[in-house]
Each structure stands twice: as C-alpha cells, then as structure tokens.
Amino acid sequence: MADPSNKPARPLLSSVRRRLLVALLLVGLVVLPYLASLAGQPALVSLATRIVILAIAAASLNLALGYGGLISFGHAAWYGVGAYVVGVLYRHFVTGDLLFGLPLGTDQLLITLPAAILVSGLFAAGFGALSLRTSGVQFIMITLAFAQMIFFFFVALKAYGGDDGLIVRRRNALPFVDTRDSATFYWVSLFFAVAWFAFMGRVVRSRFGKVLAGVRQSERRMAAIGVPTYRYKLAAFVISGMGAGLAGALMANHARFVSPDMLHWTQSGEFMIMVILGGAGTLLGPALGAAVLIGLETQLAAWTEHWQVILGPLLVLMILFTRGGLSGLLGLLRGGGR
Amino acid sequence: MPLLIEQALNGVQLGFMLFLLAAGLTLIFGIMGVINLAQGSLYMIGAYATAAVAAKTGSFLLAAPAGLAAAALAGMSMEYLVVRRLYARDHLDQVLATFGLILFFNQLTTILFGRQPLFVEIPPFLNGSVPIVEGLRYPVYRLAIIAVGLATAIALYVLIARTRLGMLIRAGATNRDMVRALGVDIRLLYTVLFGVGAMLAGLAGVMAGPILSVQVGMGEQVLILTFVVVVIGGVGSIRGAFVGALVVGVVDTLLRAVLPGLLRQLMSSGSEADALASGLSAMGVYMLMAIVLLIRPKGLLPAHG
C-alpha cells in the first residue's frame, strides 16, 4: 500500500492522442535549435542538450527503480564510468600511449559510445551481483556505498587527473557530421535519447519487462512460479547501468570535461528525483522529470546562488503532498485529490 | 609498534564516533522503519552549534550542551514537520524527502557560516597527552572521545533494555497499534526517540569539532561511512552497529596508516605508491563491506535473532 509504483498509471490521454502528442513533442525537440536562434537565446541549445542527455540516464534508472522496484542510490557511478571511458580513450588518443598494452585510444564517437556502454554494464554487473544479495533499505545503502567507493577510485586515479578530472579538448568525431557545432551535437544527443527511449519502451513491453514488473509487485510469488528473480533483477540493473554509461559518455562530450564530481552521490540523488518527479514506472516520465528539475535548477540558480535552500524544501513538499510526481500534482490541482 | 598502537587507538576513537551516528540511524530505522539521510545533517548541526558557541563564549563546557540541544531540537522539529508523514511511506519517499532536507540544511549552513571551515579548540582541561606504553603519548581528548562513546553505548543499552521508556520503545517497534491502544501516546514517543537519535548524532558532531574541521558536507562523508557500518553490523541492530563501527573505524584507520609504507616498499615510484595507497585505503572499508555481504548478507549481528 505504501508503494506508489504499485498503482497502475492512470492513462491521462487516449492512445491516439498520446501518439500525436509524442510526435508533436519530437518535432518540437528537433526544431528547437532553430527556435532558440530565432528567439536570440542560443544558450538554450546547451541547456536542452544537458536535459536530453540526463533524460537518458533518468530513463535507464527508471527501468531498475520504476519498473523493477530496485531503489538504486548509486546510479551516478555508472554515469561517471561512462564519462571516464570517453575521457580516458581521448587522453590515450592524444598522447598515443598504450592502454592495457594496446593502442586503444580513440576519438571516434561510434567507438567510444559502445565502449562506454560496455564498461558501465560490466561495472554494474559486478557491483549489482553483490548488491542484489540484499534488498530493501540495505540495497539503498549498499548501492550508495559502492558508488562512493567508485567515486574514491577516480579521485585516487592520479594518472587520469584524480580530483581535477580530465579535459576532453575536442568532442569525439562522427563521420560526415561536425560534432563541434552545438546544434549538431544536440541533434546527435537527441538521436541517442530517442533510440534509448524506444529501446526502453520495447524492454518494458517485452516478456522480460512483464516479469520484472511481477518481481517488483511480489518477488515471492514470481519465485514461487519458478522465475529466477535474481537474474531478472541483475539484468535490469545491468541494462540500467548501460544506459547511464551512454548518458555519461554523451555528457563527457557535451561538457568536454570529466571529473569525479559526475559520480558524486548528490548526482545519484538527482537522478532519483528526476524519475520520481516525472513519474516512476512511466516511459516518458523521466524525460519530463529531467526537464523540470534542470529547468528549475537553472531558474533558481539564476535567481540566487543559494538555490538549494529553495529546492530542498520544494522536494520535501513534493514528496509529502503529491504522490506520483508531477502527474500527481496535476491531479491535485484538478481537485481530484488522492 | 607504538605507531601501530596509536593508530589502532585512533581507529577505536573513529569507531566510537561512527557508533554514535550508526546507533541513531539504526535505532530510528529499526523502530520507526524510517531511513533518515539527514542524520548526517544533524551531526553537522551539532558541530556548527558547538563551534559557534565556543567562538562566542570561549567555553567548551557551554558549547557542548548547546551543540547537543541544537541537534536534538533540529531533529525533533524535523520529525514533527516532515518525518512523521513518512512512516507509512516506502523507503524511496523517505530517501528523497530526507535528501531534500540535506540540500536545505547544507545550503542554509553555507548562508549562515560561509564556506570557510571553522575550527574548535580542544578544551584546556582535555588538552595534553598521557603516556600509554613506552614511547607513546596519546592525546587526552581522543581518550575522552572513547570514554564518552563507551559510556553512551552503556547508557543506550540500559535505556532500551532496563527502563520503562525502553520497554515502550521496544513494544512500539513490535506492534505500534497495540501500544497505542493501550493508551500510550506513540506519536510523542516517536518524536522523543527521534530526538534521542538526533542527540546521538549531535554528540558525535560536538566531539568532532576539535579534531576535524567543521565544514558543510561533513555530514554526508560520515553518513555514507555510517551506512557501511550499518550494513556490516546488520540493519536495525544496535549491537551490530557497535561491532560494525569499531571494525570500520579500526580497519579504515589502519589501512590509511599502513598501506603507504607497504606499497612504497613494493613499488619503485614513491608518489605513485602514495596515490595508490590513498585510493586503496579510501576504498578499503567498502571492500570489507562487500566481503561481509558475500559471507553474511544480513550483516554480522542482524536484528531479531
């Protein structure tokens, strides 16, 4: 009863109208750089790129958290690992030094992205296999603690900048496309985001997704009918880590900078907030959550340096009085109550 | 050898500080079912209140009760305003709401005290050091921390196992509704209990002042270490928190003391060895947690059996 994600999401719109809305949204996102330059606000493109990239990370966390019920408080670790893959490969590309005795350095996005996804997935698999031996509140604490351990690992990694991080002087290259142009890189990020959301949609509707939802609702029942629940949870955790790795790799390119800050535990908290804000266990919710949280942060930060003193209580109020994030808030405003 | 003993004592001292935090965290979780991330903020509030009063009055004896009172007051108002509404919610809501509280408290502290770390002087009557073994003098203040930690552990045991309040607390953990039906104001009880947990965190903050720098973010560093303690010891178990805290404190301190020398002997480059050692020792307790988990997924001394 206490788990809001157990409620089936009430469809706000019919399926046809929903598809139309999604198509409209997509068109809007694609033409956004033109609108931004028309409005004389080119900085919007950079903001939108951040939102699009963070939406990928939030959507991947949503698979574990919203659909699988795995409250991972260490999502920033996989995000940071993905970013470091880009940073390290770029460093070796520039210096020409060998990595693990092989000339692996590269600045090709089509190589670095899969590499980031793979490495993040491997990290998530290792730590997930351990963390999933626990559940409930222990799982929250353990994912947070392991993420902190990976954070310390990168802080201590003096060969790759340690505390100071790594600068990626030039964005990774793509054939036929100039990624150094900010609008172009926005479209590249948008492309990967759309691809990831489409993939998430397929995963959720697949047999795997149904089993995962079953595990969230009652793990004992699923185990009783013969489902190896541990493997399903681990698979969800690993896919979730891979998505975060993709987001991290894109962010490393966007910001042209990688540092342990990307793995900071507050980043994990922000990912969770994005998921909850937008609505856990809904496909597009995390994108909405990312947009609202980043938009709010940007707005508050422009207003006062101490914006967190406002954001913190806002979050508390949101958790206390709206169930199910923004859609809950909309329901509340409509007078529907809970 | 004296060095090793000194470091082991430092480890025990860190362990007792961690115990104060872990006991509060695990008490609140074990009995009210709430995971309170803001426990680290209460620690910070205790430390800042102590630092501020000590700077104004110059007296640690006035500052320490002020720190305790500030933490307890902050904790009880936190319970009254926010946490009370979270008892029936799932852990996710509790984590996110208390995360919001952390953002608030950290930023508020920055506004009030700035980003510069504050320092608290060791009170004169605890200044100096005493000989422990030959060739080793150990600071009295750190010994005092160990003594206070030990006394608190005993007091906590007596409170929970031997007093009427403790009986009500244990009864409330087993069956909240039954206790209420018998005419006990369980809401007030929970507020008081939350205040006790906050005061434990505040006590750790008060004692941390003179040996650590008091700064924003100090709470979260120690909070995550506290989580390691709680996971190793067993969630909800105060005995587990005690054992886990001492193990984590000693292992963490000894690794930091021993590893650099060890690696420097093995590796050719001294600076690389130092970097690796600092990294490995920072990761050490987390690896310890992983090992404990592999062997005993529920922790060393799980609650209820």
PDB file of C-alpha atoms in Angstrom, chain A residues 33-261:
ATOM      1  CA  PRO A  33      17.816  24.921 -32.130  1.00  0.00           C
ATOM      2  CA  TYR A  34      16.140  26.986 -34.867  1.00  0.00           C
ATOM      3  CA  LEU A  35      13.601  28.342 -32.414  1.00  0.00           C
ATOM      4  CA  ALA A  36      16.386  29.147 -29.963  1.00  0.00           C
ATOM      5  CA  SER A  37      18.357  31.122 -32.523  1.00  0.00           C
ATOM      6  CA  LEU A  38      15.162  32.867 -33.671  1.00  0.00           C
ATOM      7  CA  ALA A  39      14.450  33.828 -30.084  1.00  0.00           C
ATOM      8  CA  GLY A  40      18.022  35.042 -29.697  1.00  0.00           C
ATOM      9  CA  GLN A  41      18.709  32.512 -26.932  1.00  0.00           C
ATOM     10  CA  PRO A  42      21.493  30.267 -28.241  1.00  0.00           C
ATOM     11  CA  ALA A  43      22.325  29.145 -24.695  1.00  0.00           C
ATOM     12  CA  LEU A  44      19.052  27.227 -24.733  1.00  0.00           C
ATOM     13  CA  VAL A  45      20.614  24.648 -27.052  1.00  0.00           C
ATOM     14  CA  SER A  46      23.261  23.758 -24.499  1.00  0.00           C
ATOM     15  CA  LEU A  47      20.640  23.537 -21.760  1.00  0.00           C
ATOM     16  CA  ALA A  48      18.462  21.338 -23.950  1.00  0.00           C
ATOM     17  CA  THR A  49      21.420  19.070 -24.712  1.00  0.00           C
ATOM     18  CA  ARG A  50      22.018  18.590 -20.987  1.00  0.00           C
ATOM     19  CA  ILE A  51      18.369  17.790 -20.402  1.00  0.00           C
ATOM     20  CA  VAL A  52      18.252  15.317 -23.274  1.00  0.00           C
ATOM     21  CA  ILE A  53      21.382  13.535 -22.019  1.00  0.00           C
ATOM     22  CA  LEU A  54      20.263  13.446 -18.389  1.00  0.00           C
ATOM     23  CA  ALA A  55      16.899  12.129 -19.563  1.00  0.00           C
ATOM     24  CA  ILE A  56      18.722   9.063 -20.914  1.00  0.00           C
ATOM     25  CA  ALA A  57      20.283   8.448 -17.506  1.00  0.00           C
ATOM     26  CA  ALA A  58      16.975   9.018 -15.718  1.00  0.00           C
ATOM     27  CA  ALA A  59      15.129   6.697 -18.104  1.00  0.00           C
ATOM     28  CA  SER A  60      17.681   3.965 -17.515  1.00  0.00           C
ATOM     29  CA  LEU A  61      17.391   4.374 -13.743  1.00  0.00           C
ATOM     30  CA  ASN A  62      13.634   4.178 -14.214  1.00  0.00           C
ATOM     31  CA  LEU A  63      13.984   0.651 -15.577  1.00  0.00           C
ATOM     32  CA  ALA A  64      15.576  -0.513 -12.329  1.00  0.00           C
ATOM     33  CA  LEU A  65      13.703   1.782  -9.969  1.00  0.00           C
ATOM     34  CA  GLY A  66      10.303   2.359 -11.526  1.00  0.00           C
ATOM     35  CA  TYR A  67       9.728  -0.962 -13.267  1.00  0.00           C
ATOM     36  CA  GLY A  68      11.957  -3.237 -11.207  1.00  0.00           C
ATOM     37  CA  GLY A  69      11.454  -1.631  -7.799  1.00  0.00           C
ATOM     38  CA  LEU A  70      15.210  -1.639  -7.198  1.00  0.00           C
ATOM     39  CA  ILE A  71      15.954   1.572  -5.320  1.00  0.00           C
ATOM     40  CA  SER A  72      19.481   2.170  -6.536  1.00  0.00           C
ATOM     41  CA  PHE A  73      21.150   5.168  -4.919  1.00  0.00           C
ATOM     42  CA  GLY A  74      24.335   4.731  -6.942  1.00  0.00           C
ATOM     43  CA  HIS A  75      23.266   5.465 -10.475  1.00  0.00           C
ATOM     44  CA  ALA A  76      25.797   8.276 -10.863  1.00  0.00           C
ATOM     45  CA  ALA A  77      28.586   5.686 -10.648  1.00  0.00           C
ATOM     46  CA  TRP A  78      27.694   4.091 -13.975  1.00  0.00           C
ATOM     47  CA  TYR A  79      27.109   7.529 -15.465  1.00  0.00           C
ATOM     48  CA  GLY A  80      30.559   8.617 -14.335  1.00  0.00           C
ATOM     49  CA  VAL A  81      32.217   5.422 -15.523  1.00  0.00           C
ATOM     50  CA  GLY A  82      30.769   6.002 -18.999  1.00  0.00           C
ATOM     51  CA  ALA A  83      32.113   9.531 -18.971  1.00  0.00           C
ATOM     52  CA  TYR A  84      35.554   8.363 -17.867  1.00  0.00           C
ATOM     53  CA  VAL A  85      35.687   5.841 -20.711  1.00  0.00           C
ATOM     54  CA  VAL A  86      35.395   8.751 -23.144  1.00  0.00           C
ATOM     55  CA  GLY A  87      37.932  10.798 -21.209  1.00  0.00           C
ATOM     56  CA  VAL A  88      40.498   8.018 -20.901  1.00  0.00           C
ATOM     57  CA  LEU A  89      40.202   6.908 -24.523  1.00  0.00           C
ATOM     58  CA  TYR A  90      40.592  10.507 -25.647  1.00  0.00           C
ATOM     59  CA  ARG A  91      43.631  11.013 -23.421  1.00  0.00           C
ATOM     60  CA  HIS A  92      45.293   7.955 -24.976  1.00  0.00           C
ATOM     61  CA  PHE A  93      44.330   9.120 -28.438  1.00  0.00           C
ATOM     62  CA  VAL A  94      46.079  12.430 -27.822  1.00  0.00           C
ATOM     63  CA  THR A  95      49.213  11.098 -26.138  1.00  0.00           C
ATOM     64  CA  GLY A  96      49.438   7.901 -28.183  1.00  0.00           C
ATOM     65  CA  ASP A  97      50.231   5.921 -25.018  1.00  0.00           C
ATOM     66  CA  LEU A  98      49.178   2.324 -24.848  1.00  0.00           C
ATOM     67  CA  LEU A  99      46.152   1.323 -22.760  1.00  0.00           C
ATOM     68  CA  PHE A 100      46.430  -2.170 -21.257  1.00  0.00           C
ATOM     69  CA  GLY A 101      49.347  -2.673 -23.660  1.00  0.00           C
ATOM     70  CA  LEU A 102      47.181  -1.976 -26.707  1.00  0.00           C
ATOM     71  CA  PRO A 103      46.789   1.138 -28.871  1.00  0.00           C
ATOM     72  CA  LEU A 104      43.171   1.650 -27.808  1.00  0.00           C
ATOM     73  CA  GLY A 105      42.983   5.443 -27.732  1.00  0.00           C
ATOM     74  CA  THR A 106      40.329   6.878 -29.984  1.00  0.00           C
ATOM     75  CA  ASP A 107      38.216   9.948 -30.587  1.00  0.00           C
ATOM     76  CA  GLN A 108      35.547   8.255 -32.689  1.00  0.00           C
ATOM     77  CA  LEU A 109      32.123   8.570 -31.099  1.00  0.00           C
ATOM     78  CA  LEU A 110      30.961   5.361 -32.755  1.00  0.00           C
ATOM     79  CA  ILE A 111      33.673   3.510 -30.839  1.00  0.00           C
ATOM     80  CA  THR A 112      33.659   5.418 -27.567  1.00  0.00           C
ATOM     81  CA  LEU A 113      29.904   5.169 -27.012  1.00  0.00           C
ATOM     82  CA  PRO A 114      29.688   1.372 -27.287  1.00  0.00           C
ATOM     83  CA  ALA A 115      32.849   1.110 -25.202  1.00  0.00           C
ATOM     84  CA  ALA A 116      31.285   3.319 -22.511  1.00  0.00           C
ATOM     85  CA  ILE A 117      28.071   1.287 -22.558  1.00  0.00           C
ATOM     86  CA  LEU A 118      30.038  -1.943 -22.297  1.00  0.00           C
ATOM     87  CA  VAL A 119      32.316  -0.849 -19.459  1.00  0.00           C
ATOM     88  CA  SER A 120      29.458   0.684 -17.471  1.00  0.00           C
ATOM     89  CA  GLY A 121      27.496  -2.509 -17.984  1.00  0.00           C
ATOM     90  CA  LEU A 122      30.422  -4.574 -16.693  1.00  0.00           C
ATOM     91  CA  PHE A 123      30.795  -2.364 -13.614  1.00  0.00           C
ATOM     92  CA  ALA A 124      27.054  -2.538 -12.968  1.00  0.00           C
ATOM     93  CA  ALA A 125      27.137  -6.315 -13.392  1.00  0.00           C
ATOM     94  CA  GLY A 126      29.918  -6.766 -10.842  1.00  0.00           C
ATOM     95  CA  PHE A 127      28.562  -4.425  -8.203  1.00  0.00           C
ATOM     96  CA  GLY A 128      24.959  -5.325  -8.966  1.00  0.00           C
ATOM     97  CA  ALA A 129      25.655  -9.012  -8.420  1.00  0.00           C
ATOM     98  CA  LEU A 130      26.906  -8.151  -4.935  1.00  0.00           C
ATOM     99  CA  SER A 131      24.320  -5.503  -4.064  1.00  0.00           C
ATOM    100  CA  LEU A 132      21.376  -7.645  -5.138  1.00  0.00           C
ATOM    101  CA  ARG A 133      22.218 -10.123  -2.406  1.00  0.00           C
ATOM    102  CA  THR A 134      20.427  -7.621  -0.204  1.00  0.00           C
ATOM    103  CA  SER A 135      17.091  -5.895  -0.559  1.00  0.00           C
ATOM    104  CA  GLY A 136      15.096  -3.059   0.889  1.00  0.00           C
ATOM    105  CA  VAL A 137      16.897  -0.437   2.883  1.00  0.00           C
ATOM    106  CA  GLN A 138      20.190  -2.343   2.773  1.00  0.00           C
ATOM    107  CA  PHE A 139      20.122  -2.224  -1.002  1.00  0.00           C
ATOM    108  CA  ILE A 140      19.767   1.561  -0.885  1.00  0.00           C
ATOM    109  CA  MET A 141      22.701   1.881   1.485  1.00  0.00           C
ATOM    110  CA  ILE A 142      24.883  -0.557  -0.398  1.00  0.00           C
ATOM    111  CA  THR A 143      24.394   0.970  -3.818  1.00  0.00           C
ATOM    112  CA  LEU A 144      25.213   4.345  -2.301  1.00  0.00           C
ATOM    113  CA  ALA A 145      28.296   2.962  -0.576  1.00  0.00           C
ATOM    114  CA  PHE A 146      29.624   1.197  -3.661  1.00  0.00           C
ATOM    115  CA  ALA A 147      29.054   4.301  -5.758  1.00  0.00           C
ATOM    116  CA  GLN A 148      31.075   6.212  -3.176  1.00  0.00           C
ATOM    117  CA  MET A 149      33.824   3.629  -3.461  1.00  0.00           C
ATOM    118  CA  ILE A 150      33.959   4.093  -7.245  1.00  0.00           C
ATOM    119  CA  PHE A 151      33.966   7.846  -6.643  1.00  0.00           C
ATOM    120  CA  PHE A 152      37.044   7.461  -4.408  1.00  0.00           C
ATOM    121  CA  PHE A 153      38.632   5.228  -7.034  1.00  0.00           C
ATOM    122  CA  PHE A 154      38.504   8.015  -9.613  1.00  0.00           C
ATOM    123  CA  VAL A 155      39.613  10.609  -7.066  1.00  0.00           C
ATOM    124  CA  ALA A 156      42.685   8.454  -6.416  1.00  0.00           C
ATOM    125  CA  LEU A 157      43.309   7.814 -10.115  1.00  0.00           C
ATOM    126  CA  LYS A 158      46.067  10.405 -10.398  1.00  0.00           C
ATOM    127  CA  ALA A 159      47.126   9.149 -13.838  1.00  0.00           C
ATOM    128  CA  TYR A 160      43.818  10.461 -15.168  1.00  0.00           C
ATOM    129  CA  GLY A 161      43.629  13.728 -13.301  1.00  0.00           C
ATOM    130  CA  GLY A 162      42.426  12.492  -9.924  1.00  0.00           C
ATOM    131  CA  ASP A 163      40.417  15.212  -8.221  1.00  0.00           C
ATOM    132  CA  ASP A 164      40.909  17.650 -11.093  1.00  0.00           C
ATOM    133  CA  GLY A 165      39.361  15.459 -13.731  1.00  0.00           C
ATOM    134  CA  LEU A 166      40.169  15.155 -17.402  1.00  0.00           C
ATOM    135  CA  ILE A 167      39.681  17.677 -20.144  1.00  0.00           C
ATOM    136  CA  VAL A 168      38.389  16.401 -23.465  1.00  0.00           C
ATOM    137  CA  ARG A 169      39.683  19.191 -25.648  1.00  0.00           C
ATOM    138  CA  ARG A 170      37.625  18.277 -28.660  1.00  0.00           C
ATOM    139  CA  ARG A 171      34.375  16.392 -28.877  1.00  0.00           C
ATOM    140  CA  ASN A 172      34.559  12.881 -30.288  1.00  0.00           C
ATOM    141  CA  ALA A 173      34.186  12.800 -34.055  1.00  0.00           C
ATOM    142  CA  LEU A 174      31.444  11.288 -36.142  1.00  0.00           C
ATOM    143  CA  PRO A 175      31.761  10.580 -39.882  1.00  0.00           C
ATOM    144  CA  PHE A 176      30.098  13.262 -42.070  1.00  0.00           C
ATOM    145  CA  VAL A 177      28.944  15.296 -39.087  1.00  0.00           C
ATOM    146  CA  ASP A 178      30.592  18.195 -37.275  1.00  0.00           C
ATOM    147  CA  THR A 179      30.014  17.429 -33.587  1.00  0.00           C
ATOM    148  CA  ARG A 180      31.790  20.629 -32.563  1.00  0.00           C
ATOM    149  CA  ASP A 181      28.739  22.609 -33.641  1.00  0.00           C
ATOM    150  CA  SER A 182      26.466  22.826 -30.610  1.00  0.00           C
ATOM    151  CA  ALA A 183      23.216  22.393 -32.534  1.00  0.00           C
ATOM    152  CA  THR A 184      24.621  19.362 -34.332  1.00  0.00           C
ATOM    153  CA  PHE A 185      25.711  17.794 -31.084  1.00  0.00           C
ATOM    154  CA  TYR A 186      22.250  18.479 -29.689  1.00  0.00           C
ATOM    155  CA  TRP A 187      20.735  16.508 -32.574  1.00  0.00           C
ATOM    156  CA  VAL A 188      23.222  13.693 -32.058  1.00  0.00           C
ATOM    157  CA  SER A 189      22.284  13.514 -28.370  1.00  0.00           C
ATOM    158  CA  LEU A 190      18.605  13.704 -29.238  1.00  0.00           C
ATOM    159  CA  PHE A 191      19.039  10.835 -31.676  1.00  0.00           C
ATOM    160  CA  PHE A 192      20.591   8.624 -29.000  1.00  0.00           C
ATOM    161  CA  ALA A 193      17.966   9.693 -26.478  1.00  0.00           C
ATOM    162  CA  VAL A 194      15.108   8.786 -28.811  1.00  0.00           C
ATOM    163  CA  ALA A 195      16.794   5.483 -29.592  1.00  0.00           C
ATOM    164  CA  TRP A 196      17.217   4.749 -25.874  1.00  0.00           C
ATOM    165  CA  PHE A 197      13.619   5.632 -25.033  1.00  0.00           C
ATOM    166  CA  ALA A 198      12.400   3.444 -27.910  1.00  0.00           C
ATOM    167  CA  PHE A 199      14.568   0.622 -26.586  1.00  0.00           C
ATOM    168  CA  MET A 200      13.191   1.157 -23.066  1.00  0.00           C
ATOM    169  CA  GLY A 201       9.673   1.013 -24.467  1.00  0.00           C
ATOM    170  CA  ARG A 202      10.406  -2.310 -26.099  1.00  0.00           C
ATOM    171  CA  VAL A 203      12.083  -3.723 -22.993  1.00  0.00           C
ATOM    172  CA  VAL A 204       9.174  -2.726 -20.785  1.00  0.00           C
ATOM    173  CA  ARG A 205       6.596  -4.281 -23.090  1.00  0.00           C
ATOM    174  CA  SER A 206       8.608  -7.445 -23.640  1.00  0.00           C
ATOM    175  CA  ARG A 207       8.235 -10.650 -21.662  1.00  0.00           C
ATOM    176  CA  PHE A 208      11.277  -9.548 -19.690  1.00  0.00           C
ATOM    177  CA  GLY A 209       9.571  -6.301 -18.732  1.00  0.00           C
ATOM    178  CA  LYS A 210       6.433  -8.084 -17.610  1.00  0.00           C
ATOM    179  CA  VAL A 211       8.410 -10.469 -15.431  1.00  0.00           C
ATOM    180  CA  LEU A 212      10.341  -7.538 -13.995  1.00  0.00           C
ATOM    181  CA  ALA A 213       7.105  -5.779 -13.075  1.00  0.00           C
ATOM    182  CA  GLY A 214       5.947  -9.012 -11.494  1.00  0.00           C
ATOM    183  CA  VAL A 215       9.112  -9.189  -9.421  1.00  0.00           C
ATOM    184  CA  ARG A 216       8.509  -5.644  -8.212  1.00  0.00           C
ATOM    185  CA  GLN A 217       4.960  -6.418  -7.163  1.00  0.00           C
ATOM    186  CA  SER A 218       5.720  -9.696  -5.449  1.00  0.00           C
ATOM    187  CA  GLU A 219       9.095 -11.284  -5.664  1.00  0.00           C
ATOM    188  CA  ARG A 220       7.983 -14.285  -3.613  1.00  0.00           C
ATOM    189  CA  ARG A 221       5.126 -15.047  -5.955  1.00  0.00           C
ATOM    190  CA  MET A 222       7.352 -14.804  -9.013  1.00  0.00           C
ATOM    191  CA  ALA A 223       9.906 -17.060  -7.346  1.00  0.00           C
ATOM    192  CA  ALA A 224       7.124 -19.477  -6.454  1.00  0.00           C
ATOM    193  CA  ILE A 225       6.060 -19.832 -10.083  1.00  0.00           C
ATOM    194  CA  GLY A 226       9.612 -20.660 -10.991  1.00  0.00           C
ATOM    195  CA  VAL A 227      11.110 -17.371 -12.148  1.00  0.00           C
ATOM    196  CA  PRO A 228      14.800 -16.941 -11.291  1.00  0.00           C
ATOM    197  CA  THR A 229      14.162 -13.459  -9.879  1.00  0.00           C
ATOM    198  CA  TYR A 230      17.794 -12.689  -9.060  1.00  0.00           C
ATOM    199  CA  ARG A 231      18.799 -12.995 -12.709  1.00  0.00           C
ATOM    200  CA  TYR A 232      15.962 -10.755 -13.854  1.00  0.00           C
ATOM    201  CA  LYS A 233      16.841  -8.106 -11.309  1.00  0.00           C
ATOM    202  CA  LEU A 234      20.503  -8.285 -12.227  1.00  0.00           C
ATOM    203  CA  ALA A 235      19.689  -7.980 -15.936  1.00  0.00           C
ATOM    204  CA  ALA A 236      17.556  -4.921 -15.260  1.00  0.00           C
ATOM    205  CA  PHE A 237      20.320  -3.446 -13.120  1.00  0.00           C
ATOM    206  CA  VAL A 238      22.917  -4.016 -15.847  1.00  0.00           C
ATOM    207  CA  ILE A 239      20.758  -2.540 -18.624  1.00  0.00           C
ATOM    208  CA  SER A 240      20.121   0.391 -16.351  1.00  0.00           C
ATOM    209  CA  GLY A 241      23.868   0.822 -15.837  1.00  0.00           C
ATOM    210  CA  MET A 242      24.469   0.666 -19.591  1.00  0.00           C
ATOM    211  CA  GLY A 243      22.014   3.471 -20.237  1.00  0.00           C
ATOM    212  CA  ALA A 244      23.731   5.571 -17.601  1.00  0.00           C
ATOM    213  CA  GLY A 245      27.054   4.831 -19.310  1.00  0.00           C
ATOM    214  CA  LEU A 246      25.671   6.076 -22.611  1.00  0.00           C
ATOM    215  CA  ALA A 247      24.464   9.250 -20.925  1.00  0.00           C
ATOM    216  CA  GLY A 248      27.801   9.752 -19.209  1.00  0.00           C
ATOM    217  CA  ALA A 249      29.706   9.322 -22.457  1.00  0.00           C
ATOM    218  CA  LEU A 250      27.500  11.886 -24.170  1.00  0.00           C
ATOM    219  CA  MET A 251      27.838  14.276 -21.238  1.00  0.00           C
ATOM    220  CA  ALA A 252      31.632  13.959 -21.323  1.00  0.00           C
ATOM    221  CA  ASN A 253      31.474  15.043 -24.943  1.00  0.00           C
ATOM    222  CA  HIS A 254      28.999  17.803 -24.311  1.00  0.00           C
ATOM    223  CA  ALA A 255      30.842  19.322 -21.352  1.00  0.00           C
ATOM    224  CA  ARG A 256      34.266  18.335 -22.787  1.00  0.00           C
ATOM    225  CA  PHE A 257      35.225  17.600 -19.209  1.00  0.00           C
ATOM    226  CA  VAL A 258      35.128  14.585 -16.931  1.00  0.00           C
ATOM    227  CA  SER A 259      35.653  14.669 -13.174  1.00  0.00           C
ATOM    228  CA  PRO A 260      34.789  12.645 -10.078  1.00  0.00           C
ATOM    229  CA  ASP A 261      32.024  15.187  -9.458  1.00  0.00           C
TER     230      ASP A 261
END
